[in-house]
Amino acid sequence: MTENQDTLTITDNRTGRTYEVPVTDGAVRAMDLRQIKTHESDFGLLSYDPAFKNTANVRSRVTYIDGDVGILRYRGYPIEQLAESSSFLEVAYLLINGDLPDAGQLDQWVYDITHHTFIHENLKQFMDGFHHDAHPMGMLVSTVGALSTFYPEAKDLDEAEARYMQIVRLIAKMPTLAAFAYRHSIGMRYAYPDNDLSFAGNFLNMMWKTTELKYEPDPVLERAMDVLLILHADHEQNCSTTTMRAISSSDADPYSAAAGATAALYGPKHGGANEAVLRMLDRIGSVDKVPEAIQDAKDGELRLMGFGHRVYKTYDPRAKIVQQLAHEVFEVTGKNPLIDIAVELERIALEDEYFIERKLYPNVDFYSGIILKAIGIPTSMFTVIFATGRTPGWIAHWNEMISGAYKLGRPRQLYTGATKRDFVPLNQRT
Ligand code: ACO
């Protein structure tokens, strides 16, 4: 019994042969299936897993999620404790370095990030080239990618110092690019970073500073923004992080990889969901229309944005924190009426068999958009803020990957197209 504990015995019914493959950390290696063949020249058995629903692509020490019970931990620390007691930059340090910083390390880290928030003036001109109604996410994807042209040494992945500089620059410049994209979209001159302010406070400054000599963020809204960034900082192998890893596996520089990750985040099934939630709540319009919306979702005519998750099959722990945070923000901003529609939607959905059966619960995006809206952030900026928050997570995974042994990411396919056929000249095709 004990001898076979960590192995799996597979019988191939095509040949009658039996194989024993090791089981490590609850997984079999797909490459161990390759030995299973029907004849000598057979390529060997592949595993087929569209959308990677049951495939672990990496061994990672960054973030732990138990989606069945709603646990999220960064480097072992529960998200609830980090949201309560930490700051975004401290969490960024934790994710990238593996441990919480001591006071000296934190001071240096905050200093380094704060002193790299400015972007090259030429990058500003790049931003100016976008059409006035360009979506800020489109602008962000392009300008993050463009950063690689300003820092060609970013390709020197083996140089620890160069690597550190790219890490600092990416985290520091993301909010500047994000805020500049917004200012461009409303035709206002850019507000430069203010080094006296916190990371979140400076972001609000770059969004809203107009003629005042010094912008002073409201401390509640500044803290709310910081907590939202913490909640979005990492989520293990999600679509954008997987993109970051896939691009980086070719040894591309981290700016190009982060541009790809930002693009992956843009879609409404991933980071774009917070924007989509707000549009959905706006469309529903009032609490009495909620049952109709639920019915549409059940009939497959409406995807309830902010509901459901590939990993969480219970309440997303981040959604709980955001829900509490919403009430603190409303004390300052006044209540956003969309919250009533959201609460009613959640109430009805959580009692409905369709949602119970499919384990569909609110995810982080369900309430985050309502807070952002209350703070005064325009809907088109929601995903941009998500990208700013997720940047340390992308970097932590990139850094983890290139610090160890890795290979070019390159999945296999099951070819289902035509077998060989000969070219037919145009005049002979029917
Ligand atoms: N509204 C209504 N029905 C849903 C929803 C939803 N939001 N999500 C899933 N379902 C249903 C599907 O129709 C399907 O039903 P079926 O079995 O009758 O066909 C079943 O639940 C399973 O859904 P899948 O799409 O197969 O689940 P998957 O794990 O692929 O999807 C996803 C996860 C993409 C997040 C999905 O739940 C969704 O689209 N949600 C809305 C978008 C969203 O909020 N995205 C943010 C995710 S969190 C983040 O990225 C930060």
Coordinates of C-alpha atoms and ligand atoms in Angstrom, one line a residue:
M1 CA 0.0 0.0 0.0
T2 CA 2.6 2.6 1.1
E3 CA 4.9 1.7 -1.8
N4 CA 2.3 2.8 -4.3
Q5 CA 1.2 5.8 -2.4
D6 CA 2.8 8.4 -4.6
T7 CA 2.3 6.8 -8.0
L8 CA -0.5 6.4 -10.4
T9 CA -1.0 3.2 -12.4
I10 CA -2.4 3.6 -15.8
T11 CA -3.7 0.8 -18.0
D12 CA -3.8 1.6 -21.7
N13 CA -6.8 -0.3 -23.0
R14 CA -5.6 0.2 -26.5
T15 CA -2.6 -2.0 -25.9
G16 CA -3.3 -3.6 -22.5
R17 CA 0.0 -2.3 -21.2
T18 CA 0.3 -0.8 -17.7
Y19 CA 2.5 2.2 -16.7
E20 CA 3.3 3.6 -13.3
V21 CA 3.8 7.3 -13.1
P22 CA 4.9 9.3 -10.0
V23 CA 2.4 11.7 -8.3
T24 CA 4.1 14.7 -6.8
D25 CA 2.2 17.4 -4.8
G26 CA -1.0 16.0 -6.1
A27 CA 0.0 16.2 -9.8
V28 CA 1.2 13.9 -12.5
R29 CA 3.7 15.2 -15.0
A30 CA 2.2 15.5 -18.5
M31 CA 5.6 14.5 -19.9
D32 CA 5.3 11.1 -18.1
L33 CA 2.3 10.3 -20.4
R34 CA 4.6 10.6 -23.5
Q35 CA 5.9 7.0 -22.9
I36 CA 2.3 5.7 -23.4
K37 CA 2.3 4.6 -27.1
T38 CA 0.4 2.3 -29.3
H39 CA 3.4 1.5 -31.5
E40 CA 7.1 2.5 -31.7
S41 CA 6.7 5.5 -33.9
D42 CA 3.6 6.8 -32.0
F43 CA 4.3 10.3 -30.7
G44 CA 3.0 9.3 -27.3
L45 CA -0.1 10.3 -25.2
L46 CA -0.8 14.1 -24.8
S47 CA -3.0 15.7 -22.2
Y48 CA -5.7 17.9 -23.6
D49 CA -6.7 20.8 -21.4
P50 CA -8.3 23.8 -23.2
A51 CA -8.1 27.0 -21.1
F52 CA -5.8 25.1 -18.6
K53 CA -8.7 24.2 -16.4
N54 CA -6.8 21.4 -14.7
T55 CA -3.2 22.0 -15.6
A56 CA -0.5 23.5 -13.3
N57 CA 2.0 25.3 -15.4
V58 CA 4.4 26.3 -12.7
R59 CA 5.6 25.6 -9.1
S60 CA 5.2 29.0 -7.4
R61 CA 5.8 30.3 -3.9
V62 CA 4.1 33.7 -4.4
T63 CA 0.3 33.4 -3.8
Y64 CA -1.9 30.7 -2.3
I65 CA -5.6 30.4 -3.2
D66 CA -8.1 27.8 -1.9
G67 CA -11.1 28.6 -4.1
D68 CA -13.4 26.1 -2.3
V69 CA -13.2 27.9 1.1
G70 CA -12.3 31.4 -0.1
I71 CA -8.7 31.7 1.1
L72 CA -6.2 34.1 -0.5
R73 CA -2.7 34.6 0.9
Y74 CA 0.3 36.5 -0.5
R75 CA 3.5 34.8 0.6
G76 CA 1.6 33.1 3.4
Y77 CA -0.1 36.3 4.8
P78 CA -3.9 36.4 4.7
I79 CA -5.3 39.0 2.4
E80 CA -7.5 40.3 5.2
Q81 CA -4.5 41.1 7.4
L82 CA -2.6 42.8 4.6
A83 CA -5.6 44.9 3.6
E84 CA -6.1 45.9 7.3
S85 CA -2.5 46.6 8.3
S86 CA -0.2 46.9 5.3
S87 CA 0.4 49.4 2.4
F88 CA 0.4 48.7 -1.3
L89 CA 4.2 49.3 -1.6
E90 CA 4.9 47.1 1.4
V91 CA 2.8 44.4 -0.2
A92 CA 4.6 44.9 -3.5
Y93 CA 7.9 44.3 -1.7
L94 CA 6.5 41.2 0.0
L95 CA 5.3 39.7 -3.3
I96 CA 8.5 40.3 -5.1
N97 CA 11.0 39.6 -2.3
G98 CA 9.2 36.8 -0.5
D99 CA 9.2 38.4 3.0
L100 CA 8.0 41.6 4.6
P101 CA 10.7 44.3 4.7
D102 CA 12.3 45.7 7.8
A103 CA 12.0 49.4 8.4
G104 CA 15.2 50.3 6.5
Q105 CA 14.3 48.1 3.6
L106 CA 10.8 49.6 3.3
D107 CA 12.2 53.1 3.5
Q108 CA 14.7 52.4 0.7
W109 CA 12.0 50.6 -1.4
V110 CA 9.5 53.5 -1.0
Y111 CA 12.2 56.0 -1.8
D112 CA 13.2 54.1 -5.0
I113 CA 9.7 53.8 -6.3
T114 CA 8.8 57.4 -5.4
H115 CA 11.9 58.7 -7.3
H116 CA 11.1 56.8 -10.5
T117 CA 7.5 58.0 -11.0
F118 CA 8.4 60.5 -13.7
I119 CA 8.3 59.4 -17.3
H120 CA 10.5 60.5 -20.2
E121 CA 9.1 63.6 -21.8
N122 CA 9.1 61.8 -25.2
L123 CA 6.7 59.2 -23.8
K124 CA 4.3 62.1 -23.1
Q125 CA 4.4 63.0 -26.8
F126 CA 3.6 59.3 -27.6
M127 CA 0.6 59.7 -25.4
D128 CA -0.4 62.9 -27.1
G129 CA -0.6 61.0 -30.4
F130 CA -3.7 59.0 -29.3
H131 CA -7.1 60.1 -30.5
H132 CA -9.0 62.1 -27.9
D133 CA -11.5 59.3 -27.2
A134 CA -8.9 56.5 -27.0
H135 CA -9.6 54.0 -24.2
P136 CA -7.1 54.5 -21.4
M137 CA -6.4 50.7 -21.4
G138 CA -5.4 50.9 -25.1
M139 CA -3.1 53.8 -24.3
L140 CA -1.7 51.9 -21.3
V141 CA -0.9 48.7 -23.3
S142 CA 1.0 50.8 -25.9
T143 CA 2.9 53.0 -23.5
V144 CA 4.0 50.3 -21.1
G145 CA 5.3 48.4 -24.2
A146 CA 7.0 51.6 -25.3
L147 CA 8.9 51.8 -22.0
S148 CA 11.2 49.1 -23.3
T149 CA 12.5 51.4 -26.0
F150 CA 13.6 53.9 -23.3
Y151 CA 15.4 51.3 -21.2
P152 CA 17.2 48.9 -23.7
E153 CA 19.2 47.4 -20.8
A154 CA 16.0 45.8 -19.7
K155 CA 17.0 42.9 -21.9
D156 CA 19.9 42.2 -19.6
L157 CA 18.0 39.7 -17.5
D158 CA 21.0 38.3 -15.8
E159 CA 22.1 41.6 -14.4
A160 CA 20.7 41.9 -10.9
E161 CA 21.0 45.6 -10.8
A162 CA 19.3 46.2 -14.2
R163 CA 16.6 43.8 -13.1
Y164 CA 16.0 45.8 -9.9
M165 CA 15.8 49.0 -11.9
Q166 CA 13.1 47.6 -14.2
I167 CA 11.1 46.3 -11.3
V168 CA 11.2 49.8 -9.6
R169 CA 10.4 51.6 -12.9
L170 CA 7.5 49.4 -13.8
I171 CA 5.8 49.8 -10.4
A172 CA 6.6 53.5 -10.3
K173 CA 5.6 54.5 -13.8
M174 CA 2.4 52.5 -14.1
P175 CA 0.3 55.0 -12.2
T176 CA 1.8 57.9 -14.1
L177 CA 1.0 56.3 -17.4
A178 CA -2.5 55.5 -16.1
A179 CA -3.2 59.0 -14.9
F180 CA -1.7 60.6 -18.0
A181 CA -3.9 58.4 -20.2
Y182 CA -6.9 59.7 -18.3
R183 CA -5.8 63.3 -18.6
H184 CA -5.2 62.9 -22.3
S185 CA -8.7 61.4 -22.7
I186 CA -10.3 64.5 -21.1
G187 CA -8.0 67.0 -22.8
M188 CA -6.4 68.2 -19.6
R189 CA -2.7 68.9 -19.2
Y190 CA -0.8 66.3 -17.4
A191 CA -0.3 66.6 -13.6
Y192 CA 3.3 65.5 -12.7
P193 CA 4.0 63.2 -9.8
D194 CA 4.3 64.7 -6.3
N195 CA 7.1 62.9 -4.3
D196 CA 5.6 64.1 -1.0
L197 CA 2.6 62.0 -1.4
S198 CA 2.0 58.3 -0.9
F199 CA 1.7 56.0 -3.9
A200 CA -2.1 56.1 -3.8
G201 CA -2.2 59.8 -2.9
N202 CA 0.1 60.6 -5.7
F203 CA -2.1 58.7 -8.2
L204 CA -5.1 60.7 -7.1
N205 CA -3.0 63.9 -7.4
M206 CA -2.0 63.0 -11.0
M207 CA -5.7 62.3 -11.8
W208 CA -7.2 65.4 -10.3
K209 CA -4.7 68.2 -9.6
T210 CA -5.8 71.4 -11.4
T211 CA -4.8 74.9 -10.3
E212 CA -4.0 74.3 -6.7
L213 CA -0.4 74.6 -5.6
K214 CA -0.5 71.3 -3.7
Y215 CA -3.0 68.6 -4.1
E216 CA -4.1 67.1 -0.8
P217 CA -5.9 63.7 -1.0
D218 CA -8.7 62.9 1.3
P219 CA -7.1 60.3 3.7
V220 CA -10.1 58.0 3.6
L221 CA -10.2 57.9 -0.2
E222 CA -6.4 57.6 -0.3
R223 CA -6.5 54.6 2.0
A224 CA -9.4 53.1 0.0
M225 CA -7.4 53.4 -3.2
D226 CA -4.4 51.8 -1.4
V227 CA -6.5 48.9 -0.2
L228 CA -8.0 48.3 -3.7
L229 CA -4.4 48.2 -5.0
I230 CA -3.5 45.6 -2.3
L231 CA -6.5 43.5 -3.2
H232 CA -5.5 43.4 -6.8
A233 CA -1.8 42.9 -6.3
D234 CA -1.7 39.3 -7.2
H235 CA -3.9 36.3 -7.9
E236 CA -1.5 33.5 -8.9
Q237 CA -1.7 32.1 -12.4
N238 CA -4.6 34.2 -13.8
C239 CA -4.9 35.1 -17.5
S240 CA -2.7 38.2 -17.4
T241 CA 0.0 36.6 -15.1
T242 CA 0.1 33.6 -17.3
T243 CA 0.6 35.9 -20.3
M244 CA 3.4 37.7 -18.4
R245 CA 5.1 34.4 -17.8
A246 CA 4.5 33.1 -21.4
I247 CA 6.0 36.2 -23.0
S248 CA 8.9 36.3 -20.5
S249 CA 9.7 32.7 -21.2
S250 CA 11.0 33.8 -24.6
D251 CA 13.4 36.2 -22.7
A252 CA 11.6 39.3 -23.8
D253 CA 12.2 42.3 -21.6
P254 CA 9.7 42.9 -18.7
Y255 CA 8.1 46.0 -20.3
S256 CA 7.1 44.1 -23.4
A257 CA 5.8 41.2 -21.2
A258 CA 3.9 43.6 -19.0
A259 CA 2.3 45.2 -22.1
G260 CA 1.0 41.7 -23.0
A261 CA -0.2 41.1 -19.5
T262 CA -2.0 44.5 -19.6
A263 CA -3.7 43.5 -22.9
A264 CA -4.8 40.2 -21.3
L265 CA -6.3 42.1 -18.4
Y266 CA -8.2 44.4 -20.7
G267 CA -10.9 41.8 -21.6
P268 CA -14.2 41.8 -19.7
K269 CA -13.8 38.2 -18.6
H270 CA -10.7 39.3 -16.7
G271 CA -9.8 42.8 -15.5
G272 CA -12.3 44.5 -17.7
A273 CA -15.1 43.0 -15.6
N274 CA -15.1 45.9 -13.1
E275 CA -16.0 48.3 -15.9
A276 CA -18.5 45.8 -17.3
V277 CA -20.2 45.6 -13.8
L278 CA -20.8 49.3 -13.7
R279 CA -22.2 49.3 -17.2
M280 CA -24.5 46.4 -16.3
L281 CA -25.7 48.0 -13.1
D282 CA -26.4 51.2 -15.0
R283 CA -28.4 49.3 -17.6
I284 CA -30.4 47.5 -14.9
G285 CA -31.2 51.0 -13.6
S286 CA -33.2 50.3 -10.5
V287 CA -33.7 47.7 -7.7
D288 CA -37.1 46.5 -9.1
K289 CA -35.5 45.5 -12.4
V290 CA -33.1 43.1 -10.7
P291 CA -35.4 39.9 -10.9
E292 CA -35.6 40.5 -14.7
A293 CA -31.8 40.7 -14.9
I294 CA -31.4 37.5 -12.9
Q295 CA -33.9 35.8 -15.3
D296 CA -31.9 37.0 -18.3
A297 CA -28.7 35.6 -16.8
K298 CA -30.4 32.2 -16.2
D299 CA -31.7 32.3 -19.8
G300 CA -28.2 32.8 -21.0
E301 CA -29.0 36.3 -22.3
L302 CA -26.9 38.1 -19.8
R303 CA -23.6 37.3 -18.2
L304 CA -23.8 38.6 -14.7
M305 CA -20.6 40.6 -14.6
G306 CA -18.6 40.4 -11.3
F307 CA -20.1 37.0 -10.7
G308 CA -18.4 33.7 -11.0
H309 CA -14.7 32.8 -10.9
R310 CA -12.5 30.1 -12.4
V311 CA -10.9 29.4 -9.0
Y312 CA -13.4 30.6 -6.3
K313 CA -16.3 28.4 -5.9
T314 CA -17.4 30.4 -2.8
Y315 CA -17.4 34.1 -1.9
D316 CA -14.3 35.8 -3.2
P317 CA -12.5 37.0 0.0
R318 CA -11.5 40.2 -1.7
A319 CA -15.2 41.0 -2.5
K320 CA -16.0 40.9 1.3
I321 CA -13.2 43.4 2.0
V322 CA -14.4 45.7 -0.8
Q323 CA -18.0 45.5 0.4
Q324 CA -16.9 46.8 3.8
L325 CA -14.6 49.4 2.3
A326 CA -17.5 50.7 0.2
H327 CA -19.3 51.9 3.4
E328 CA -16.2 53.7 4.6
V329 CA -16.0 55.5 1.3
F330 CA -19.7 56.4 1.2
E331 CA -19.2 58.2 4.6
V332 CA -17.1 60.7 2.7
T333 CA -18.6 60.7 -0.8
G334 CA -22.2 59.9 0.0
K335 CA -23.9 56.7 -1.0
N336 CA -23.8 55.6 -4.6
P337 CA -27.3 54.4 -5.6
L338 CA -25.8 51.5 -7.7
I339 CA -24.8 49.8 -4.4
D340 CA -28.5 49.1 -3.7
I341 CA -28.9 47.4 -7.1
A342 CA -25.7 45.4 -6.5
V343 CA -26.8 44.3 -3.0
E344 CA -30.2 43.2 -4.3
L345 CA -28.6 41.4 -7.3
E346 CA -26.3 39.5 -4.9
R347 CA -29.2 38.7 -2.5
I348 CA -31.4 37.2 -5.2
A349 CA -28.6 35.4 -7.0
L350 CA -27.3 33.8 -3.8
E351 CA -30.7 32.3 -3.2
D352 CA -31.3 31.1 -6.7
E353 CA -30.8 27.5 -7.7
Y354 CA -29.0 28.4 -11.0
F355 CA -26.3 30.3 -9.2
I356 CA -26.1 27.9 -6.2
E357 CA -25.7 24.9 -8.5
R358 CA -22.9 26.5 -10.5
K359 CA -21.2 28.0 -7.4
L360 CA -21.4 31.5 -8.8
Y361 CA -20.6 34.1 -6.1
P362 CA -19.6 37.8 -6.4
N363 CA -15.9 38.3 -7.3
V364 CA -13.7 41.3 -6.4
D365 CA -14.9 43.2 -9.4
F366 CA -18.6 43.2 -8.3
Y367 CA -18.1 46.0 -5.7
S368 CA -14.8 47.5 -6.6
G369 CA -16.3 49.5 -9.5
I370 CA -18.9 51.0 -7.2
I371 CA -16.2 52.3 -4.8
L372 CA -14.1 53.7 -7.7
K373 CA -17.1 55.4 -9.1
A374 CA -17.9 56.9 -5.7
I375 CA -14.3 58.2 -5.4
G376 CA -14.9 59.9 -8.7
I377 CA -12.9 57.6 -11.0
P378 CA -14.5 57.3 -14.5
T379 CA -15.5 53.9 -15.5
S380 CA -13.0 53.6 -18.4
M381 CA -10.2 53.9 -15.8
F382 CA -11.2 51.0 -13.6
T383 CA -9.2 48.4 -15.4
V384 CA -6.2 50.8 -15.7
I385 CA -6.2 50.9 -11.9
F386 CA -6.5 47.2 -11.7
A387 CA -3.4 47.0 -13.9
T388 CA -1.5 49.4 -11.6
G389 CA -2.4 47.2 -8.7
R390 CA -1.5 43.9 -10.5
T391 CA 1.9 45.1 -11.7
P392 CA 3.8 43.8 -8.6
G393 CA 2.2 40.4 -9.0
W394 CA 3.2 40.2 -12.6
I395 CA 6.7 41.2 -11.6
A396 CA 6.8 38.7 -8.7
H397 CA 6.0 35.9 -11.1
W398 CA 8.4 37.1 -13.8
N399 CA 11.2 37.4 -11.2
E400 CA 10.4 34.0 -9.7
M401 CA 10.5 32.5 -13.2
I402 CA 13.7 34.0 -14.4
S403 CA 15.4 33.4 -11.1
G404 CA 15.1 29.6 -11.6
A405 CA 15.3 27.2 -14.5
Y406 CA 12.6 27.8 -17.1
K407 CA 11.9 26.9 -20.7
L408 CA 10.2 28.6 -23.6
G409 CA 6.4 28.2 -23.1
R410 CA 5.0 26.4 -26.0
P411 CA 1.9 24.2 -25.7
R412 CA 1.0 21.4 -28.1
Q413 CA -2.1 21.1 -30.1
L414 CA -4.4 18.4 -31.3
Y415 CA -4.5 19.0 -35.1
T416 CA -8.1 18.6 -36.4
G417 CA -7.6 20.2 -39.9
A418 CA -7.4 18.7 -43.3
T419 CA -4.9 15.9 -44.1
K420 CA -2.4 16.4 -46.9
R421 CA -4.0 17.7 -50.1
D422 CA -2.5 19.1 -53.3
F423 CA -2.7 22.7 -54.3
V424 CA -5.4 23.4 -56.9
P425 CA -4.7 26.3 -59.4
L426 CA -7.3 29.1 -59.2
N427 CA -8.9 28.3 -62.6
Q428 CA -9.5 24.7 -61.6
R429 CA -11.3 25.3 -58.3
T430 CA -15.0 24.7 -58.3
Ligands
ACO1 N1 -23.4 34.9 -15.1 C1 -24.2 33.9 -15.5 N2 -23.8 32.6 -15.7 C2 -22.5 32.4 -15.5 C3 -21.6 33.4 -15.1 C4 -22.1 34.7 -14.9 N3 -21.3 35.6 -14.5 N4 -20.4 32.8 -15.0 C5 -20.5 31.5 -15.3 N5 -21.8 31.3 -15.6 C6 -22.4 29.9 -15.9 C7 -22.0 29.6 -17.4 O1 -23.0 30.0 -18.3 C8 -21.9 28.1 -17.2 O2 -23.2 27.6 -17.2 P1 -23.5 26.1 -17.9 O3 -22.8 25.1 -17.1 O4 -25.0 26.0 -17.8 O5 -23.0 26.2 -19.3 C9 -21.3 27.8 -15.9 O6 -21.7 29.0 -15.1 C10 -19.8 27.7 -15.8 O7 -19.2 28.8 -16.5 P2 -17.9 28.9 -17.3 O8 -17.9 30.1 -18.2 O9 -17.6 27.6 -17.9 O10 -16.8 29.1 -16.1 P3 -15.4 29.6 -16.2 O11 -14.6 29.1 -15.1 O12 -14.8 29.4 -17.6 O13 -15.6 31.2 -16.1 C11 -15.5 33.5 -15.6 C12 -15.2 32.0 -15.1 C13 -14.9 33.8 -17.0 C14 -14.9 34.4 -14.6 C15 -17.1 33.6 -15.6 O14 -17.7 33.2 -14.4 C16 -17.5 35.0 -16.1 O15 -17.5 35.3 -17.3 N6 -17.9 35.9 -15.1 C17 -18.2 37.2 -15.4 C18 -17.0 38.0 -15.8 C19 -16.2 38.4 -14.5 O16 -16.8 38.8 -13.5 N7 -14.9 38.2 -14.6 C20 -14.0 38.6 -13.5 C21 -13.3 37.4 -13.0 S1 -12.3 37.9 -11.6 C22 -11.0 38.6 -12.3 O17 -10.5 38.3 -13.3 C23 -10.5 39.7 -11.5

